[in-house]
Amino acid sequence: MKLASLSDYLLLRINRTPVKAASGKGKAASGRESSAAKTTKNVKSGSERMPVNRQIYQLIREAILAHTLPAGMQLPSSRDLALELGTSRNTVTYAYEQLLAEGYLESRTGSGTFVADTAPDQIPEAVQRKEPLTDPSGKSELSARGALLTRQAGVGERQWGAFMPGVPDVTCVPHKIWGRLQNKHWRRSNSDLLTYGPGAGYAGLREQIAEYLRVARSVNCTPSQVLITTGIHQSIDIVVKLLGEHGDTAWVEDPCYWGTRSVLNSLGIQSVPIAVDQEGMRMRLANLRRPPRFICTTPSHQYPLGMVMSLSRRRMLLEYAATHKVWIIEDDYDSEFRYGGRPLASLQGMDTQDRVLYMGTFSKIMFPGLRIGFLVVPESLAQAFSTGIAELYRNGQVFLQATLADFMAEGHFASHIRKMRVLYAERLQLLQRAINRHFGEKMTITGGEAGLHLVLGLPQECDDVLICEQALAAGIVVRPLSRYYMHARGARRGLLLGYASVPNDEIARAFDKLAAVIKPHLAGAA
């Protein structure tokens, strides 16, 4: 390609949009644009304005990759090309220097600038792919595990508003107090708070959590047994990675939190559904004959149905785990919010054989964006888990952990829980009244004694997934109960309604919209 053809190639494709000068004169006295204006010309490309020097760089780069400019071809000097294009030499020099830096061009002393040979090394024929990818969308590239994870994903686009379950009212966080504590650590400029954190987490926060769990949840632990994680998902992840093997089994409540199954499946652990009744997990003889490696349970407030595991079931579970060397993973996700009495003691507090790993999170008490959770392990495992967390995740957020530790130490945490318990109890009553106003006693309500949501039962003939889709179109977020079961067959129909993040004066109005979606389905089922 000769000089004229290269310049023609660029001139045809460079889209110039002159930038108005400050004086309002866009052209020089000669009728041609001034040199300064040419250097700062921009072009609209979609929603962006691309300078001419970037356009020249991009066009030459594309021509090299498309072999329009073959390897070894000499390019004109920056001075000559600038003259042909009618732009400043600096504009062309920028493009050339960028292409030289990225390896598209090479400079030969005394000879000029040439197109570099960028052809990839030849792959030996013996290892070349014989058949092309059949699915250009890339879906076929997912592993079986990845495909299962994405197909059964429970996470939604919206994470706030009526009636999103499991989300607290983040507007009630005492921002001034939190800001004061946070600023205190900023002023100290402690480098230890800004680097990678210790595997077990910030010592001050571990001490506060251990004290809180001993008093509020009857957990038997010392600060050395408490490990800071980013939440329930990471807690399960580290437990399975350090204590399990690919192909192990785990009993999970059916229905259960979708995230538990997702993490287990992603790690090659087979989930075995265990049905629940009013006393919690109902282990059958067929299950008991095949001990799992893990038992995942929410004994103080079953998720999502809300029942409490009976004392006899708890004792049976602990004895079975001790006899068969099973690890119990206890998720105590929102036990602080009980509206009919004191919070119930933990399963871990009854364990005398060190078979329970207890985990919780501050997402429901404080705010989900905090991403701080905790895991309590037996003393014999504490050091190994601390090392494992440091090795796998390189934890940070020590600055936030220190702020939270002070928040707890000064009594603000306990005060915040008391305040939110009263507020959520009010919102629960308002939602229950709204349900009764529309449906009377025709609809069953479960899980309303604790937590941040209740379950509105539906006739089995109703499609709760479709109702949720239609509700979302109306601006209301609810979750279908049937999706929390491992298998569709036998799954109960219902809706999870979170009330914590809905202002008091909006609950009735929001439920009016939801009721308008539900009623046609009830009529069809009848």
Coordinates of C-alpha atoms in Angstrom, one line a residue:
M1 CA 0.0 0.0 0.0
K2 CA 1.5 3.3 -1.0
L3 CA 1.5 6.6 0.9
A4 CA -1.5 8.0 -0.9
S5 CA -3.6 4.9 -0.4
L6 CA -2.8 4.8 3.4
S7 CA -3.8 8.4 3.8
D8 CA -6.9 7.9 1.7
Y9 CA -7.8 4.9 3.9
L10 CA -7.5 7.0 7.0
L11 CA -9.2 10.1 5.5
L12 CA -12.3 8.1 4.4
R13 CA -12.7 6.7 7.9
I14 CA -11.8 9.5 10.2
N15 CA -14.9 11.3 11.3
R16 CA -14.1 14.9 12.2
T17 CA -16.3 17.0 14.5
P18 CA -14.6 20.4 15.0
V19 CA -14.7 21.7 18.5
K20 CA -15.8 25.3 18.8
A21 CA -13.1 27.7 19.9
A22 CA -13.6 29.8 23.0
S23 CA -14.0 32.9 20.8
G24 CA -16.7 31.2 18.7
K25 CA -14.5 31.1 15.6
G26 CA -14.1 27.6 14.4
K27 CA -11.7 28.3 11.5
A28 CA -8.5 30.1 10.9
A29 CA -8.4 33.2 8.7
S30 CA -7.2 31.2 5.7
G31 CA -10.5 29.2 5.6
R32 CA -8.8 26.0 6.9
E33 CA -9.1 24.9 10.5
S34 CA -6.3 26.0 12.8
S35 CA -3.6 23.6 13.8
A36 CA -4.7 23.7 17.4
A37 CA -8.3 22.9 16.5
K38 CA -7.2 20.0 14.3
T39 CA -5.2 18.5 17.2
T40 CA -8.3 18.6 19.5
K41 CA -10.9 17.4 17.0
N42 CA -13.4 14.9 18.4
V43 CA -15.7 12.4 16.8
K44 CA -19.0 11.0 18.1
S45 CA -18.8 7.2 18.3
G46 CA -21.9 6.0 20.0
S47 CA -22.2 8.1 23.1
E48 CA -18.4 8.9 23.2
R49 CA -16.3 11.6 21.4
M50 CA -13.1 10.1 20.2
P51 CA -10.0 12.3 19.4
V52 CA -8.4 12.1 16.0
N53 CA -5.2 10.7 17.4
R54 CA -7.1 7.8 18.9
Q55 CA -8.9 7.2 15.6
I56 CA -5.7 7.0 13.7
Y57 CA -4.3 4.6 16.2
Q58 CA -7.4 2.4 16.1
L59 CA -7.8 2.4 12.3
I60 CA -4.1 1.4 11.7
R61 CA -4.4 -1.3 14.4
E62 CA -7.5 -2.7 12.8
A63 CA -5.9 -2.7 9.4
I64 CA -2.9 -4.6 10.8
L65 CA -5.1 -7.2 12.4
A66 CA -7.1 -7.6 9.2
H67 CA -3.9 -7.9 7.2
T68 CA -4.8 -4.9 5.1
L69 CA -1.4 -3.6 6.2
P70 CA 0.8 -6.7 5.8
A71 CA 3.7 -7.5 8.0
G72 CA 7.0 -5.8 6.9
M73 CA 5.3 -3.0 5.1
Q74 CA 6.9 0.4 5.7
L75 CA 4.7 3.2 6.9
P76 CA 5.2 6.9 6.0
S77 CA 7.0 9.1 8.5
S78 CA 4.8 10.9 11.0
R79 CA 5.6 14.2 9.3
D80 CA 4.5 13.0 5.8
L81 CA 1.4 11.3 7.1
A82 CA 0.4 14.4 9.1
L83 CA 0.8 16.5 6.0
E84 CA -1.4 14.2 3.9
L85 CA -4.1 14.1 6.6
G86 CA -4.0 17.8 7.2
T87 CA -3.4 17.4 11.0
S88 CA -0.6 18.1 13.4
R89 CA 2.5 15.9 13.6
N90 CA 1.8 15.4 17.3
T91 CA -1.5 13.7 16.5
V92 CA 0.2 11.1 14.2
T93 CA 3.2 10.7 16.5
Y94 CA 0.8 9.8 19.4
A95 CA -0.8 7.0 17.3
Y96 CA 2.6 5.7 16.1
E97 CA 4.1 5.6 19.6
Q98 CA 1.1 3.8 21.0
L99 CA 1.3 1.2 18.2
L100 CA 5.0 0.8 18.8
A101 CA 4.4 0.3 22.5
E102 CA 1.8 -2.4 21.9
G103 CA 4.0 -4.3 19.4
Y104 CA 2.0 -3.6 16.2
L105 CA 4.8 -1.5 14.7
E106 CA 8.6 -1.7 14.9
S107 CA 11.1 1.0 14.4
R108 CA 14.3 0.3 12.5
T109 CA 17.1 2.8 13.0
G110 CA 17.9 4.7 9.8
S111 CA 15.1 2.9 7.9
G112 CA 11.8 4.0 9.3
T113 CA 8.7 2.4 10.8
F114 CA 7.4 -0.9 9.7
V115 CA 4.4 -3.2 10.4
A116 CA 5.5 -5.9 12.9
D117 CA 4.8 -9.6 12.3
T118 CA 2.0 -10.3 14.8
A119 CA 0.9 -13.6 13.4
P120 CA 0.4 -16.1 16.2
D121 CA 2.7 -19.1 16.5
Q122 CA 1.3 -22.1 14.6
I123 CA -0.4 -24.7 16.7
P124 CA 0.8 -28.3 15.9
E125 CA -1.7 -30.1 13.8
A126 CA -1.9 -32.9 16.2
V127 CA -3.3 -30.7 18.9
Q128 CA -5.6 -28.5 16.8
R129 CA -9.3 -28.5 17.5
K130 CA -10.9 -30.8 15.0
E131 CA -14.4 -29.5 15.4
P132 CA -15.5 -25.9 15.9
L133 CA -17.5 -24.8 18.9
T134 CA -21.2 -25.6 18.2
D135 CA -22.6 -22.9 20.5
P136 CA -21.4 -19.4 19.6
S137 CA -23.2 -18.0 22.7
G138 CA -20.6 -19.7 24.9
K139 CA -23.1 -21.7 27.0
S140 CA -21.5 -24.9 26.0
E141 CA -18.3 -23.7 27.6
L142 CA -19.9 -23.9 31.1
S143 CA -19.0 -27.0 33.1
A144 CA -21.9 -29.2 34.3
R145 CA -21.4 -27.7 37.7
G146 CA -21.5 -24.1 36.3
A147 CA -24.5 -24.8 34.2
L148 CA -26.4 -26.2 37.2
L149 CA -25.4 -23.2 39.4
T150 CA -26.6 -20.7 36.9
R151 CA -29.8 -22.6 36.0
Q152 CA -30.9 -22.9 39.6
A153 CA -29.7 -19.5 40.7
G154 CA -32.0 -17.9 43.3
V155 CA -30.5 -14.4 43.3
G156 CA -32.7 -11.6 41.9
E157 CA -32.1 -8.3 40.2
R158 CA -33.9 -6.2 42.9
Q159 CA -32.7 -6.3 46.5
W160 CA -34.9 -3.7 48.1
G161 CA -38.5 -2.7 48.5
A162 CA -41.9 -4.3 49.1
F163 CA -41.8 -7.3 49.8
M164 CA -38.2 -8.4 49.3
P165 CA -37.5 -11.1 51.9
G166 CA -34.4 -11.2 54.0
V167 CA -33.5 -7.5 53.7
P168 CA -33.4 -5.2 56.7
D169 CA -34.3 -1.5 56.8
V170 CA -30.9 0.0 56.0
T171 CA -32.2 3.5 56.4
C172 CA -32.3 3.0 60.2
V173 CA -28.6 2.4 60.7
P174 CA -27.3 5.1 63.1
H175 CA -25.2 6.8 60.4
K176 CA -23.9 9.6 62.7
I177 CA -22.6 7.1 65.3
W178 CA -21.1 4.8 62.6
G179 CA -19.5 7.8 60.8
R180 CA -18.0 9.0 64.1
L181 CA -16.4 5.6 64.8
Q182 CA -15.2 5.2 61.3
N183 CA -13.6 8.7 61.2
K184 CA -11.9 7.9 64.5
H185 CA -10.0 5.1 62.8
W186 CA -9.2 7.2 59.7
R187 CA -7.6 9.9 61.9
R188 CA -5.4 7.4 63.6
S189 CA -3.9 6.3 60.2
N190 CA -3.3 2.8 61.5
S191 CA -1.7 0.9 58.6
D192 CA -2.7 -2.4 60.2
L193 CA -6.3 -1.6 59.4
L194 CA -5.6 -0.9 55.7
T195 CA -3.6 -4.0 54.7
Y196 CA -4.6 -7.6 54.4
G197 CA -6.3 -8.9 57.5
P198 CA -5.3 -11.8 59.7
G199 CA -7.0 -15.1 58.7
A200 CA -9.3 -15.2 61.7
G201 CA -10.1 -11.5 61.4
Y202 CA -9.7 -8.4 63.6
A203 CA -9.1 -9.5 67.2
G204 CA -11.2 -6.7 68.8
L205 CA -14.3 -7.8 66.7
R206 CA -13.8 -11.5 67.6
E207 CA -13.8 -10.6 71.2
Q208 CA -17.0 -8.6 70.9
I209 CA -18.7 -11.4 68.9
A210 CA -17.7 -14.1 71.4
E211 CA -19.1 -12.1 74.3
Y212 CA -22.3 -11.3 72.5
L213 CA -22.9 -14.9 71.4
R214 CA -22.2 -16.2 75.0
V215 CA -24.8 -13.8 76.4
A216 CA -27.5 -13.7 73.7
R217 CA -27.2 -17.1 72.0
S218 CA -25.7 -19.4 74.7
V219 CA -22.9 -20.2 72.4
N220 CA -19.9 -21.8 74.1
C221 CA -16.8 -20.2 72.6
T222 CA -13.7 -18.1 73.2
P223 CA -12.5 -15.3 70.9
S224 CA -9.9 -17.8 69.4
Q225 CA -12.8 -19.9 68.1
V226 CA -14.5 -17.0 66.2
L227 CA -13.4 -16.4 62.6
I228 CA -14.6 -13.4 60.6
T229 CA -15.9 -14.2 57.1
T230 CA -17.8 -12.2 54.5
G231 CA -21.1 -14.0 55.3
I232 CA -22.9 -17.3 55.2
H233 CA -21.7 -18.3 51.7
Q234 CA -18.0 -18.0 52.6
S235 CA -18.6 -19.7 56.0
I236 CA -20.1 -22.8 54.3
D237 CA -17.4 -22.6 51.6
I238 CA -14.5 -22.8 54.0
V239 CA -16.1 -25.5 56.2
V240 CA -16.7 -27.8 53.2
K241 CA -13.3 -27.1 51.7
L242 CA -11.4 -27.9 54.9
L243 CA -13.6 -30.7 56.2
G244 CA -15.2 -32.3 53.1
E245 CA -14.2 -34.2 50.0
H246 CA -15.7 -34.1 46.5
G247 CA -18.6 -36.5 46.4
D248 CA -19.5 -36.2 50.1
T249 CA -23.2 -35.8 51.0
A250 CA -24.9 -33.2 53.1
W251 CA -28.4 -33.3 54.6
V252 CA -30.2 -30.0 53.9
E253 CA -33.6 -29.0 55.1
D254 CA -36.3 -29.1 52.4
P255 CA -37.2 -26.3 51.8
C256 CA -34.0 -24.4 52.6
Y257 CA -32.1 -21.3 51.7
W258 CA -31.1 -21.5 48.0
G259 CA -27.6 -20.2 48.7
T260 CA -26.8 -23.2 50.9
R261 CA -27.5 -25.6 48.1
S262 CA -25.7 -23.5 45.5
V263 CA -22.4 -23.4 47.6
L264 CA -22.6 -27.2 48.3
N265 CA -23.3 -28.1 44.7
S266 CA -20.5 -25.8 43.5
L267 CA -18.0 -27.8 45.7
G268 CA -19.1 -31.2 44.5
I269 CA -21.2 -32.0 47.6
Q270 CA -24.4 -33.9 47.0
S271 CA -27.4 -32.4 48.7
V272 CA -29.9 -34.8 50.3
P273 CA -33.2 -33.2 51.0
I274 CA -34.7 -33.8 54.5
A275 CA -38.3 -32.8 54.9
V276 CA -39.3 -30.5 57.8
D277 CA -42.4 -30.5 59.9
Q278 CA -43.4 -28.5 63.0
E279 CA -40.5 -29.9 64.9
G280 CA -37.9 -29.2 62.3
M281 CA -35.8 -31.7 60.3
R282 CA -37.6 -35.1 60.1
M283 CA -35.0 -37.7 59.7
R284 CA -36.3 -41.0 58.3
L285 CA -34.8 -44.4 58.9
A286 CA -33.6 -44.6 55.3
N287 CA -31.6 -41.4 55.9
L288 CA -30.2 -42.5 59.3
R289 CA -28.8 -45.6 57.7
R290 CA -26.5 -43.5 55.5
P291 CA -24.7 -40.9 57.6
P292 CA -23.7 -37.8 55.6
R293 CA -20.6 -35.7 56.0
F294 CA -22.5 -32.6 56.8
I295 CA -25.9 -31.6 58.2
C296 CA -27.0 -28.1 57.4
T297 CA -29.8 -26.7 59.6
T298 CA -31.5 -23.6 60.8
P299 CA -32.8 -24.9 64.2
S300 CA -33.7 -21.6 65.9
H301 CA -35.8 -20.3 63.0
Q302 CA -36.2 -22.6 60.0
Y303 CA -35.7 -20.9 56.7
P304 CA -38.0 -20.2 55.0
L305 CA -41.0 -21.8 56.9
G306 CA -40.1 -20.4 60.4
M307 CA -40.6 -23.4 62.7
V308 CA -38.3 -24.0 65.7
M309 CA -36.5 -27.4 66.0
S310 CA -37.8 -29.3 69.1
L311 CA -35.6 -30.2 72.0
S312 CA -35.9 -33.9 71.2
R313 CA -34.9 -33.4 67.6
R314 CA -31.9 -31.3 68.7
R315 CA -30.7 -34.0 71.1
M316 CA -31.2 -36.7 68.5
L317 CA -29.2 -34.7 65.9
L318 CA -26.3 -34.1 68.3
E319 CA -26.1 -37.7 69.4
Y320 CA -26.3 -38.9 65.8
A321 CA -23.5 -36.5 64.7
A322 CA -21.3 -37.6 67.6
T323 CA -21.8 -41.3 66.9
H324 CA -21.1 -41.1 63.1
K325 CA -18.6 -38.2 63.1
V326 CA -20.9 -35.9 61.2
W327 CA -20.4 -32.1 61.1
I328 CA -23.4 -30.0 61.8
I329 CA -23.5 -26.6 60.2
E330 CA -25.8 -24.4 62.2
D331 CA -27.1 -21.2 60.4
D332 CA -28.4 -18.8 63.0
Y333 CA -29.3 -16.2 60.5
D334 CA -31.8 -13.8 62.2
S335 CA -32.5 -15.2 65.6
E336 CA -32.3 -11.8 67.2
F337 CA -35.7 -10.9 65.9
R338 CA -38.3 -12.8 67.8
Y339 CA -41.6 -11.1 68.6
G340 CA -43.2 -13.6 70.9
G341 CA -40.6 -14.0 73.6
R342 CA -36.9 -14.3 74.2
P343 CA -34.5 -15.6 71.5
L344 CA -34.0 -19.4 71.7
A345 CA -30.6 -20.9 72.7
S346 CA -28.4 -22.2 69.9
L347 CA -27.8 -25.8 69.0
Q348 CA -24.1 -25.3 69.5
G349 CA -24.7 -24.4 73.1
M350 CA -26.0 -28.0 73.7
D351 CA -23.1 -29.7 71.9
T352 CA -20.6 -31.5 74.2
Q353 CA -18.7 -33.4 71.4
D354 CA -17.5 -30.5 69.3
R355 CA -19.5 -31.5 66.2
V356 CA -21.3 -28.2 65.5
L357 CA -19.9 -25.3 63.4
Y358 CA -22.0 -22.2 64.2
M359 CA -22.3 -19.3 61.7
G360 CA -24.1 -16.0 61.5
T361 CA -24.0 -12.7 59.8
F362 CA -24.4 -8.9 60.4
S363 CA -26.3 -8.5 57.1
K364 CA -29.8 -8.8 58.8
I365 CA -28.9 -6.8 61.9
M366 CA -26.9 -4.0 60.4
F367 CA -26.9 -3.8 56.6
P368 CA -26.1 -6.4 53.8
G369 CA -23.4 -4.2 52.2
L370 CA -21.3 -4.5 55.3
R371 CA -20.4 -8.1 54.2
I372 CA -19.2 -9.3 57.6
G373 CA -20.2 -12.6 59.0
F374 CA -18.7 -15.0 61.6
L375 CA -18.0 -18.7 62.0
V376 CA -17.5 -20.4 65.4
V377 CA -15.5 -23.7 65.1
P378 CA -14.2 -26.1 67.8
E379 CA -11.0 -25.1 69.5
S380 CA -9.1 -27.9 67.8
L381 CA -9.9 -26.6 64.3
A382 CA -9.4 -22.8 65.0
Q383 CA -5.8 -22.5 63.8
A384 CA -6.4 -24.6 60.7
F385 CA -9.4 -22.6 59.7
S386 CA -7.6 -19.3 60.3
T387 CA -4.8 -20.5 58.0
G388 CA -7.2 -21.7 55.4
I389 CA -9.2 -18.5 55.3
A390 CA -5.9 -16.5 54.9
E391 CA -4.7 -18.8 52.2
L392 CA -7.9 -19.0 50.1
Y393 CA -9.4 -15.5 50.5
R394 CA -6.8 -13.0 51.6
N395 CA -9.3 -11.3 53.8
G396 CA -9.4 -7.5 54.2
Q397 CA -12.1 -5.1 55.5
V398 CA -10.2 -4.8 58.8
F399 CA -11.1 -1.1 58.9
L400 CA -14.8 -2.0 58.8
Q401 CA -14.3 -4.8 61.3
A402 CA -12.6 -2.3 63.7
T403 CA -15.5 0.1 63.3
L404 CA -18.0 -2.6 64.0
A405 CA -16.1 -3.8 67.1
D406 CA -16.3 -0.2 68.6
F407 CA -20.0 -0.1 67.6
M408 CA -20.6 -3.2 69.7
A409 CA -18.2 -2.3 72.5
E410 CA -20.0 1.1 73.1
G411 CA -23.4 -0.6 73.3
H412 CA -24.8 0.7 70.1
F413 CA -25.3 -2.8 68.6
A414 CA -27.5 -4.0 71.4
S415 CA -29.5 -0.7 71.3
H416 CA -29.9 -1.0 67.5
I417 CA -31.3 -4.6 67.9
R418 CA -33.9 -3.5 70.5
K419 CA -35.0 -0.6 68.3
M420 CA -35.3 -2.7 65.1
R421 CA -37.1 -5.5 66.9
V422 CA -39.9 -3.0 67.9
L423 CA -40.1 -1.6 64.4
Y424 CA -40.2 -4.9 62.6
A425 CA -42.9 -6.2 65.0
E426 CA -45.0 -3.2 64.0
R427 CA -44.5 -3.9 60.3
L428 CA -45.3 -7.5 60.8
Q429 CA -48.7 -6.6 62.4
L430 CA -49.4 -4.1 59.6
L431 CA -48.7 -6.8 56.9
Q432 CA -50.9 -9.4 58.7
R433 CA -53.7 -6.9 58.9
A434 CA -53.4 -6.2 55.2
I435 CA -53.6 -9.9 54.5
N436 CA -56.6 -10.4 56.7
R437 CA -58.4 -7.4 55.1
H438 CA -58.1 -9.0 51.6
F439 CA -58.3 -12.7 52.4
G440 CA -59.6 -13.1 56.0
E441 CA -58.7 -16.6 57.3
K442 CA -58.7 -18.2 53.8
M443 CA -54.9 -18.0 53.5
T444 CA -52.4 -19.6 55.9
I445 CA -49.6 -17.5 57.3
T446 CA -46.5 -19.2 58.7
G447 CA -43.2 -17.9 60.1
G448 CA -44.7 -14.7 61.6
E449 CA -43.2 -15.2 65.0
A450 CA -39.7 -14.2 64.2
G451 CA -37.3 -13.0 61.4
L452 CA -37.9 -10.6 58.6
H453 CA -40.5 -12.3 56.5
L454 CA -43.6 -14.5 56.6
V455 CA -44.9 -17.1 54.2
L456 CA -48.3 -16.7 52.6
G457 CA -49.6 -20.1 51.7
L458 CA -51.4 -20.7 48.4
P459 CA -53.5 -23.5 47.0
Q460 CA -51.4 -26.2 45.4
E461 CA -53.2 -25.5 42.1
C462 CA -51.6 -22.0 42.0
D463 CA -48.4 -21.2 40.1
D464 CA -46.5 -19.2 42.7
V465 CA -43.6 -18.6 40.2
L466 CA -46.0 -17.0 37.7
I467 CA -47.6 -14.9 40.5
C468 CA -44.1 -13.6 41.5
E469 CA -43.4 -12.7 37.8
Q470 CA -46.7 -10.8 37.5
A471 CA -46.1 -9.1 40.9
L472 CA -42.7 -7.9 39.8
A473 CA -44.3 -6.4 36.7
A474 CA -46.5 -4.4 39.1
G475 CA -43.5 -3.2 41.1
I476 CA -43.7 -5.8 43.9
V477 CA -40.9 -8.2 44.8
V478 CA -41.9 -11.5 46.3
R479 CA -40.3 -15.0 46.2
P480 CA -42.0 -18.3 45.3
L481 CA -41.9 -20.8 48.1
S482 CA -41.8 -23.7 45.6
R483 CA -38.3 -22.6 44.4
Y484 CA -36.9 -23.3 47.9
Y485 CA -37.6 -27.0 47.5
M486 CA -35.0 -29.3 45.8
H487 CA -37.7 -30.9 43.6
A488 CA -40.8 -29.4 42.2
R489 CA -42.8 -32.5 42.9
G490 CA -44.4 -32.2 46.3
A491 CA -43.2 -28.6 46.8
R492 CA -45.7 -26.4 48.7
R493 CA -47.0 -23.3 47.0
G494 CA -46.7 -19.9 48.6
L495 CA -45.1 -16.5 48.7
L496 CA -42.3 -15.2 50.9
L497 CA -43.1 -11.6 51.9
G498 CA -40.4 -9.5 53.5
Y499 CA -41.7 -6.6 55.6
A500 CA -38.5 -5.2 57.2
S501 CA -37.5 -2.9 54.4
V502 CA -41.1 -1.5 53.7
P503 CA -42.0 1.8 55.5
N504 CA -45.1 1.5 57.7
D505 CA -47.2 3.8 55.6
E506 CA -46.5 1.8 52.4
I507 CA -47.3 -1.7 53.6
A508 CA -51.0 -1.6 53.0
R509 CA -50.8 0.1 49.7
A510 CA -48.1 -2.3 48.4
F511 CA -50.1 -5.3 49.5
D512 CA -53.2 -4.0 47.7
K513 CA -51.1 -4.3 44.5
L514 CA -50.0 -7.8 45.4
A515 CA -53.5 -8.9 46.3
A516 CA -54.8 -7.7 42.9
V517 CA -52.3 -10.1 41.3
I518 CA -53.1 -13.0 43.6
K519 CA -56.9 -13.0 43.5
P520 CA -57.3 -14.0 39.8
H521 CA -55.2 -17.1 40.5
L522 CA -57.3 -18.0 43.6
A523 CA -60.4 -17.8 41.5
G524 CA -58.9 -20.0 38.8
A525 CA -57.8 -22.6 41.5
A526 CA -61.3 -22.6 43.0

